[in-house]
Short mmCIF file of C-alpha atoms and ligand atoms in Angstrom, two decimals:
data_model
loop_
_atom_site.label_atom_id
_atom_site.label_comp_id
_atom_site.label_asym_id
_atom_site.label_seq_id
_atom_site.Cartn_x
_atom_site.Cartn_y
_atom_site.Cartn_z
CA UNK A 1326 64.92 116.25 93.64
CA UNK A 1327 67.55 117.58 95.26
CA UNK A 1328 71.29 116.07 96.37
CA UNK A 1329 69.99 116.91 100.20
CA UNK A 1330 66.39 115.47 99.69
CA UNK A 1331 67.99 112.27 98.01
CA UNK A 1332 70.14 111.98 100.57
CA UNK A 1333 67.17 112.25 103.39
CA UNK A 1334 65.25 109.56 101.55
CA UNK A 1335 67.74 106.89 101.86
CA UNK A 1336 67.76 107.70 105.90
CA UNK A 1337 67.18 104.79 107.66
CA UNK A 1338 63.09 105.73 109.02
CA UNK A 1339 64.60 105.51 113.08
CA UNK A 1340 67.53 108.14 112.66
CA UNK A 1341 65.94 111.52 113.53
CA UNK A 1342 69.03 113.54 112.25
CA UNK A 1343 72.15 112.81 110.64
CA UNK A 1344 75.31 114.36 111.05
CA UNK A 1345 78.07 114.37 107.71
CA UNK A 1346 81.61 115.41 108.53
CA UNK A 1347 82.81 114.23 105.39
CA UNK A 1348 84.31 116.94 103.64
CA UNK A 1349 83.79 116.26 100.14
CA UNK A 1350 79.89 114.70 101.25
CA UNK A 1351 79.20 118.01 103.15
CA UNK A 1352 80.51 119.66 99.40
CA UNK A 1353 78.55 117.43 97.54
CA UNK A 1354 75.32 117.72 99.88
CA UNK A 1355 75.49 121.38 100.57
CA UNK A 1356 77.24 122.87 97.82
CA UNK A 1357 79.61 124.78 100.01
CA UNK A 1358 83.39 123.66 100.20
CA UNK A 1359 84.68 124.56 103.08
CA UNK A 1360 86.38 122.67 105.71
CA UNK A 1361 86.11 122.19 109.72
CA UNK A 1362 82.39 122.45 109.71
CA UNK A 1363 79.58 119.79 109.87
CA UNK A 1364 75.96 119.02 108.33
CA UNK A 1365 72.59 118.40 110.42
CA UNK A 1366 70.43 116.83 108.07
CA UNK A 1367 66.90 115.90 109.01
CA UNK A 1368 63.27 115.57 107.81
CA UNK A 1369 62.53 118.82 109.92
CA UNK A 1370 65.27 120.61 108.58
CA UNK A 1371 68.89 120.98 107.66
CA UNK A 1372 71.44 122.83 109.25
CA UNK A 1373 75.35 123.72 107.60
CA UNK A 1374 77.54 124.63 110.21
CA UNK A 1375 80.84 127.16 109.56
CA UNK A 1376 82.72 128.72 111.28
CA UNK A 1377 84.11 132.80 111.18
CA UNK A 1378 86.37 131.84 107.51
CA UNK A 1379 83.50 129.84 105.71
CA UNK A 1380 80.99 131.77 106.81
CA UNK A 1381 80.22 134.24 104.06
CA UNK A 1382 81.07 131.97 101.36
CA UNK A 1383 78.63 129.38 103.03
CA UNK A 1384 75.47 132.22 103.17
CA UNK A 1385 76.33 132.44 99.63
CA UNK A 1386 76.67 129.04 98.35
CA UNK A 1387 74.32 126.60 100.63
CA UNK A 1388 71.61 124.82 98.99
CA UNK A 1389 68.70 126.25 100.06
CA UNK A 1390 67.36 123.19 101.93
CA UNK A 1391 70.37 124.56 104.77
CA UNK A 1392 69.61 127.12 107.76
CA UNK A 1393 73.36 128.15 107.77
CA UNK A 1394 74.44 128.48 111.37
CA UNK A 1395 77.88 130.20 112.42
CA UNK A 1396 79.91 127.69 114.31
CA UNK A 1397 81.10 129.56 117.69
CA UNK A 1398 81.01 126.61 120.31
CA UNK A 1399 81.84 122.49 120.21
CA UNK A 1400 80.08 120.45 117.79
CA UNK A 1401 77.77 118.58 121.04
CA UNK A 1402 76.79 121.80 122.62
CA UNK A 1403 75.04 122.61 118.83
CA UNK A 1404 73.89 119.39 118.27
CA UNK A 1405 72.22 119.94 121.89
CA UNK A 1406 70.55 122.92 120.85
CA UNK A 1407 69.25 121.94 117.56
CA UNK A 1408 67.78 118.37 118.86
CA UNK A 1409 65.42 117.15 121.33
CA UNK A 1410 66.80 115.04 123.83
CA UNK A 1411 66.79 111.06 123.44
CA UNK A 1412 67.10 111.95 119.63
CA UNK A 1413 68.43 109.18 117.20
CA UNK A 1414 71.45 110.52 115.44
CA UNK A 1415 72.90 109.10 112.19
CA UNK A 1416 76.48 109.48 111.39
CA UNK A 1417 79.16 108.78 108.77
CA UNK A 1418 81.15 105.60 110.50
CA UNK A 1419 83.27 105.41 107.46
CA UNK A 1420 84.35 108.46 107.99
CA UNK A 1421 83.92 109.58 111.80
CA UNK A 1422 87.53 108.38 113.88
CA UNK A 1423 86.89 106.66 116.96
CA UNK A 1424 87.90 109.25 118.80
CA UNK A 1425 85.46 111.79 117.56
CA UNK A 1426 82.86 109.65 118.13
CA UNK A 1427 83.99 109.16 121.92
CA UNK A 1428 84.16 112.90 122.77
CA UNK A 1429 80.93 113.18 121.14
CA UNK A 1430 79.02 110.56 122.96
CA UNK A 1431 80.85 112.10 126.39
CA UNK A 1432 79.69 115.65 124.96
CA UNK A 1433 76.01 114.56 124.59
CA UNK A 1434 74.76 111.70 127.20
CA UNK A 1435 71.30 112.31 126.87
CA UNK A 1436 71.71 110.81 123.07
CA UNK A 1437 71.91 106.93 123.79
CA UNK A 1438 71.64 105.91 119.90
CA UNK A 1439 74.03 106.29 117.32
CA UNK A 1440 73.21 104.58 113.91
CA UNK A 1441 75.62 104.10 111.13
CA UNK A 1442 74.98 106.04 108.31
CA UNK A 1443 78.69 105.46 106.23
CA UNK A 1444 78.11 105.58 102.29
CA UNK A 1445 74.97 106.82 101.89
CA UNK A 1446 76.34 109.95 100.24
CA UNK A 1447 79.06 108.10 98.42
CA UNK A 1448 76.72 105.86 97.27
CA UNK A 1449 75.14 108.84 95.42
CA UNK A 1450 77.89 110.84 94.45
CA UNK A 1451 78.30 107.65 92.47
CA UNK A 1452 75.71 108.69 89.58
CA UNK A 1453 76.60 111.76 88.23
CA UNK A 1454 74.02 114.04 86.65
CA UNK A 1455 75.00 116.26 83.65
CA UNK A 1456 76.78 119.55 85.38
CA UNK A 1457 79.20 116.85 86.97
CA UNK A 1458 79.68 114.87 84.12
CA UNK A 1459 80.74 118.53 82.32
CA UNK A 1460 83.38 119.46 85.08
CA UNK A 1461 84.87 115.89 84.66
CA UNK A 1462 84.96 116.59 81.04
CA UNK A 1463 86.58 119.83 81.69
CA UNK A 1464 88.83 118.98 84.01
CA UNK A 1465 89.82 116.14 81.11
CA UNK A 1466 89.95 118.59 78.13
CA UNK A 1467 92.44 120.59 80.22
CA UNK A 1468 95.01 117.36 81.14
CA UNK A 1469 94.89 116.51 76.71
CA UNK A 1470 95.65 119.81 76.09
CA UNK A 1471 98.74 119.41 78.74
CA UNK A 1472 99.45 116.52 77.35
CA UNK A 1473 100.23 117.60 74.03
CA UNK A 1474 102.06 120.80 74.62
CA UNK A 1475 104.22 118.25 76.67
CA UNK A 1476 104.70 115.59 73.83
CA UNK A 1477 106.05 117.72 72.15
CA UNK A 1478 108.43 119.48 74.37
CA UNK A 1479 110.12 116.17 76.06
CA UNK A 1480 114.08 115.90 74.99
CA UNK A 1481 113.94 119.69 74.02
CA UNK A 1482 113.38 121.74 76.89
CA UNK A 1483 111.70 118.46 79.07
CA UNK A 1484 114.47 117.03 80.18
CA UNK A 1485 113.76 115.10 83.74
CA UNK A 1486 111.02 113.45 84.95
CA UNK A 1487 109.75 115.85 87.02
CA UNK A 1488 109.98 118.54 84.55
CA UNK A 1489 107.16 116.25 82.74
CA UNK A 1490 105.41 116.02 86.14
CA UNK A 1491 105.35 119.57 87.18
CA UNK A 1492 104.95 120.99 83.28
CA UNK A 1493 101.79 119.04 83.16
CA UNK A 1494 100.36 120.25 86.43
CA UNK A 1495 101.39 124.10 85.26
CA UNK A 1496 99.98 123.66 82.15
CA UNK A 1497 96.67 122.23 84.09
CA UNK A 1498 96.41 124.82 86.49
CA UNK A 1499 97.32 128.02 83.54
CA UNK A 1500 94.30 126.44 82.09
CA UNK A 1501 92.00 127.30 85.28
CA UNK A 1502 92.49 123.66 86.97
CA UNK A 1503 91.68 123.64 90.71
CA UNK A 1504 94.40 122.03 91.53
CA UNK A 1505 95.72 118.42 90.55
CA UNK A 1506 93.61 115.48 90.92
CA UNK A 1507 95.84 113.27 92.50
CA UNK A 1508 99.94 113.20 92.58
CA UNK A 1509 101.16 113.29 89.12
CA UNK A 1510 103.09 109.94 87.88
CA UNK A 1511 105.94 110.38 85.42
CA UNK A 1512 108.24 107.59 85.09
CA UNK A 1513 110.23 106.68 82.60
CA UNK A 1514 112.28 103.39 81.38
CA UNK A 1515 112.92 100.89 84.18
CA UNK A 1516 110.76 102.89 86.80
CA UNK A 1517 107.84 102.64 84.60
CA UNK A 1518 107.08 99.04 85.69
CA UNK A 1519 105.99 100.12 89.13
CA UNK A 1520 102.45 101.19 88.44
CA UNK A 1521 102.24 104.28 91.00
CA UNK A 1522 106.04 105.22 90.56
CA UNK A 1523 107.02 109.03 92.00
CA UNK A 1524 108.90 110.96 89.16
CA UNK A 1525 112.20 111.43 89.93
CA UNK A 1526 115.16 114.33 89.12
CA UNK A 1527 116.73 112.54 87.08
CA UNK A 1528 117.05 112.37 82.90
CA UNK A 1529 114.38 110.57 81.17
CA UNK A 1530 115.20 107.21 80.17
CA UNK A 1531 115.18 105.58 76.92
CA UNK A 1532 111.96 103.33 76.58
CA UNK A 1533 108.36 103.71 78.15
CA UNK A 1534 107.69 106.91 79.75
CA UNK A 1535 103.93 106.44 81.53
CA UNK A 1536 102.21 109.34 83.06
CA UNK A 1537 99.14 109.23 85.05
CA UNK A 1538 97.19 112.45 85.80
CA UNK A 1539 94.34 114.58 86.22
CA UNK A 1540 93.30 117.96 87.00
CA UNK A 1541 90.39 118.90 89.13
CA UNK A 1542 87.69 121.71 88.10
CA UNK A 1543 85.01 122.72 90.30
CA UNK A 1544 85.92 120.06 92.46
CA UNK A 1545 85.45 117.43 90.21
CA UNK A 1546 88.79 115.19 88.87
CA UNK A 1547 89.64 114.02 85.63
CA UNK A 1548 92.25 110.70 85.41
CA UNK A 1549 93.94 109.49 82.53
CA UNK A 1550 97.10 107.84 81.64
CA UNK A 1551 99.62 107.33 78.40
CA UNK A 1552 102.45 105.38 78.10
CA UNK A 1553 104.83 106.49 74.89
CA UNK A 1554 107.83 105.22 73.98
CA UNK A 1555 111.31 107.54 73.93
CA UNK A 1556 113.66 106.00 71.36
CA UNK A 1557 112.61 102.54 69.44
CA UNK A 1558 110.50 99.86 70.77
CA UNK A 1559 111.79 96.60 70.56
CA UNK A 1560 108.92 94.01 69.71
CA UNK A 1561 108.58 92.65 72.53
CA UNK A 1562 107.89 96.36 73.87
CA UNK A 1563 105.32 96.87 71.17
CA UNK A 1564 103.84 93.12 71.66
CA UNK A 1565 103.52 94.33 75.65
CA UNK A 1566 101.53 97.81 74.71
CA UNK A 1567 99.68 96.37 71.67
CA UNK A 1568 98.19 93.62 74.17
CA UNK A 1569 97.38 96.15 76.35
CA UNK A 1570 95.81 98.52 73.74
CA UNK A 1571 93.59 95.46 73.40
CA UNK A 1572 92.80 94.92 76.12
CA UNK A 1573 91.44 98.31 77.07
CA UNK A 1574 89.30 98.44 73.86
CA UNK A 1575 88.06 95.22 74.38
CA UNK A 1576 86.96 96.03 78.08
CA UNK A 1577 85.67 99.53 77.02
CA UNK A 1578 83.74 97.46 74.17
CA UNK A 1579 82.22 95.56 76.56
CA UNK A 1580 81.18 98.28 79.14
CA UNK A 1581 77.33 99.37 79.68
CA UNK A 1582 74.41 99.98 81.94
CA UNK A 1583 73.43 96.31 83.66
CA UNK A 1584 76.79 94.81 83.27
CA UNK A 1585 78.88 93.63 86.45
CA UNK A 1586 82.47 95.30 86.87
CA UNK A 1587 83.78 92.03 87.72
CA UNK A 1588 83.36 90.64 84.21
CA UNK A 1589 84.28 94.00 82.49
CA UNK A 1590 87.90 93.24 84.64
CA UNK A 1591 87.92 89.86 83.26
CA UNK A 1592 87.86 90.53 79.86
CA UNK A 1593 90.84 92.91 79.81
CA UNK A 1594 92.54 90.54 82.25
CA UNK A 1595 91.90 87.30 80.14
CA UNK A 1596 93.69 89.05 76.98
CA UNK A 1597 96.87 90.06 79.33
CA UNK A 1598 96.67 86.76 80.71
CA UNK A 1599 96.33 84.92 77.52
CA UNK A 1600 98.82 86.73 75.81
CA UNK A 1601 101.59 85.27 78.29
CA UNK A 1602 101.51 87.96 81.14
CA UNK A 1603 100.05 85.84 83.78
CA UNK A 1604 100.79 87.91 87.31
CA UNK A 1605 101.97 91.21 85.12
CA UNK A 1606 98.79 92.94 85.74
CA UNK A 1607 98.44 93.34 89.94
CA UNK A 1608 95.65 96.32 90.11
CA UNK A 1609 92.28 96.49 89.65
CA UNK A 1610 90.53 97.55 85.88
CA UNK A 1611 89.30 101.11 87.21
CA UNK A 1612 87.77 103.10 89.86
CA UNK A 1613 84.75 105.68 89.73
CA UNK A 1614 85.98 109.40 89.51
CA UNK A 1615 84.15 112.54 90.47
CA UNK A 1616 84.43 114.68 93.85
CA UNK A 1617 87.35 112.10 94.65
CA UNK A 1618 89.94 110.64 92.72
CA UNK A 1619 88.68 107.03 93.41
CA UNK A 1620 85.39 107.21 93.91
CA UNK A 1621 83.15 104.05 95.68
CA UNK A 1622 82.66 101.78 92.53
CA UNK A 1623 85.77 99.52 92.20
CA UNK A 1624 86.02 97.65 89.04
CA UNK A 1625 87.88 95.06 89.89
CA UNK A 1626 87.60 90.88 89.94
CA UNK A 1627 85.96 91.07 93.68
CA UNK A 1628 83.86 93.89 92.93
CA UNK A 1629 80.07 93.21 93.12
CA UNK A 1630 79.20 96.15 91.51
CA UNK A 1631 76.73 96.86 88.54
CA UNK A 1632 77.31 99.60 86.08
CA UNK A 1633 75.00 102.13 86.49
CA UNK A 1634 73.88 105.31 84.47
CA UNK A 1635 75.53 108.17 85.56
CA UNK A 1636 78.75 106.68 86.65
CA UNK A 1637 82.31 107.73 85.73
CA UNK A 1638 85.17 104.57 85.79
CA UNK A 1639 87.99 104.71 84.65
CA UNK A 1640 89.43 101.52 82.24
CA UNK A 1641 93.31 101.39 83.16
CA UNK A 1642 94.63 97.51 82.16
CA UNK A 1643 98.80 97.20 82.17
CA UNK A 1644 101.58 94.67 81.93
CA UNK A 1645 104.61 95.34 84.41
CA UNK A 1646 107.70 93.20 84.20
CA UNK A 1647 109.64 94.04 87.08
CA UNK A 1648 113.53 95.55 86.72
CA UNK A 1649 112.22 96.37 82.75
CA UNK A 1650 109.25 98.37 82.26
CA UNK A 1651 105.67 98.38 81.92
CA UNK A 1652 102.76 100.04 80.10
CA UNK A 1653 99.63 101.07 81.62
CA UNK A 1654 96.58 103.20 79.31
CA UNK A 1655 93.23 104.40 80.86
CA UNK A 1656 90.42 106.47 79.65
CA UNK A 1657 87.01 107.90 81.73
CA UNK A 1658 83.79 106.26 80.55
CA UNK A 1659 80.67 108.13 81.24
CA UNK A 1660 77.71 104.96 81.68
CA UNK A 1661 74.75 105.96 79.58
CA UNK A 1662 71.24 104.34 79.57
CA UNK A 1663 72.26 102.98 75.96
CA UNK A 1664 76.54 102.07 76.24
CA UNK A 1665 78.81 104.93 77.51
CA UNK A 1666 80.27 107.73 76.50
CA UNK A 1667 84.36 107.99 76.35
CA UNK A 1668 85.31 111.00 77.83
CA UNK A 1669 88.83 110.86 77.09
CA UNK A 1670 90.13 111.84 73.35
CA UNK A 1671 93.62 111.78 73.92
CA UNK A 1672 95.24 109.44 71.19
CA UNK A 1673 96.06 105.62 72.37
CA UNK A 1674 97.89 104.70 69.10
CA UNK A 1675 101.75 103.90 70.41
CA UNK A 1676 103.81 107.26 70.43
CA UNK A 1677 107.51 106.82 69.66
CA UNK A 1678 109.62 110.15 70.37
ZN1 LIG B 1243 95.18 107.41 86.57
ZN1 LIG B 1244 92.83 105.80 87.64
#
């Protein structure tokens, strides 16, 4: 089956066409990414929508499911022409501002019902299938291989954080990266206790330096993190990242098809918790990854979520002590009918330059 049949499936039976404005849905769904345009999807047919720039590149890339229309008046006047009046139309509420939605119901009187149709595609962009899985692991071999030209670079010619920051992201992109995944976090010393710090011109500190980042390949991102340590650890330092070393194996341990997110959170957050770091550990366990950086599965202590097959979280425990540092390590797990797969293979052992 394909993305756009799986997607008309899960239609609720009264919507007679659905409209997706998401950007990365309409990518996922149509296989075109382009921006400014809209999907029609219905049981009669699907229609992409582009305008004069996305055109060509939409004849050539649209699922085949699409009748690819150029896009040369408002979005009501088309949805006028390709529906028959009194139609039910779906749409993506989680997505869709209010004030869209107003002009469009102005636009188009004669179309009384609107029916909510937010998270049907993110709920399956959630299970990857294998091409997906590959640009994630792509994306991922190119951020390790940044990684370690980096390692060993910092103190010689790597002198700021930002040189970290913005040699990683050249080294991602020289390697035939889309783009970045998400804003690259270097911090170093007493800035690396605030989890999402922005890396600053300034020299690296002595201590923890913590980066966070991915690149993105076909789309598709790739999220990691290592903390290493510039200059000796004192043991307390090494107690903090051994503890949450564990914890992170431990968690990733326990990860597989049928178990809830909530308890893989709790066992990483019981060792940080135990090990006398109540309140040191504010974010969630991990997120899903794939078209976006955090994808619709949370894995977190309120999440109700069940690992699946075919999702991508990420497992990303850390201790911060505020004014002194922190540590934070995550890897990708690809959920397998049997366990998972780790897609990252950067090394988590502690790193003292
Ligand atoms: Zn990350
Ligand atoms: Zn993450």
């Amino acid at each position: 089956m394909t993305r756009l049949e799986r997607f008309i499936e899960k239609l609720p039976a009264e919507v007679d066409a659905c409209l997706v404005t998401g950007e990365l849905n309409i990518r996922y769904l149509s296989g075109v990414n382009y921006t400014d345009g809209f999907l029609l999807i219905s049981r009669e047919g699907s229609k992409l929508y582009a305008d004069s720039r996305y055109i060509e590149v939409a004849k050539r890339d649209a699922d085949k499911g699409f009748e690819v229309i150029l896009l040369e008046k408002g979005r009501g006047a088309h949805i006028k022409d390709a529906l028959k009046e009194g139609s039910v139309i779906g749409f993506e509420d989680n997505i869709m501002t209010c004030a869209e939605k107003d002009a469009l119901e102005k636009a188009l009187p004669e179309f009384k019902y609107w029916v909510n149709c937010g998270g049907i595609a993110e709920e399956l962009r959630n299970i990857k299938d294998e091409y997906e899985k590959e640009c994630v692991v792509k994306a991922q071999r190119m951020a390790e291989s940044a990684l370690d030209n980096v390692l060993g670079r910092i103190g010689k010619d790597l002198l700021t954080e930002t040189d970290v920051a913005l040699e990683l992201e050249y080294l991602m992109r020289k390697q035939g990266a889309d783009g970045i995944a998400f804003e690259t976090i270097a911090v170093s010393g007493a800035a690396s206790s605030m989890p999402h710090g922005v890396p600053q011109n300034r020299p690296l500190e002595k201590g923890f330096l913590t980066m966070d980042f991915g690149a993105k390949f076909n789309g598709y991102c790739s999220d990691m993190t290592r903390t290493v340590c510039l200059g000796k650890p004192t043991e307390e330092m090494k107690k903090v990242y051994n503890t949450v070393l564990e914890a992170q194996c431990a968690a990733i341990d326990f990860i597989k098809a049928g178990e809830k997110c909530a308890d893989a959170d709790k066992v990483a957050r019981d060792i940080i918790y135990n090990a006398g770091y109540k309140g040191c550990f504010g974010h969630s366990l991990g997120h899903g990854v794939g078209l976006y950086i955090h994808e619709r599965i949370s894995v977190s202590p309120k999440s109700s979520g069940i690992l699946t097959p075919g999702n991508i979280v990420t497992v990303e425990p850390g201790i911060y002590l505020e004014g002194q540092y922190g540590v934070r390590i995550e890897d990708m797990l690809y959920i397998t009918e049997n366990g998972k797969e780790n897609l990252t293979k950067a090394p988590k052992e502690l790193i003292v330059i």
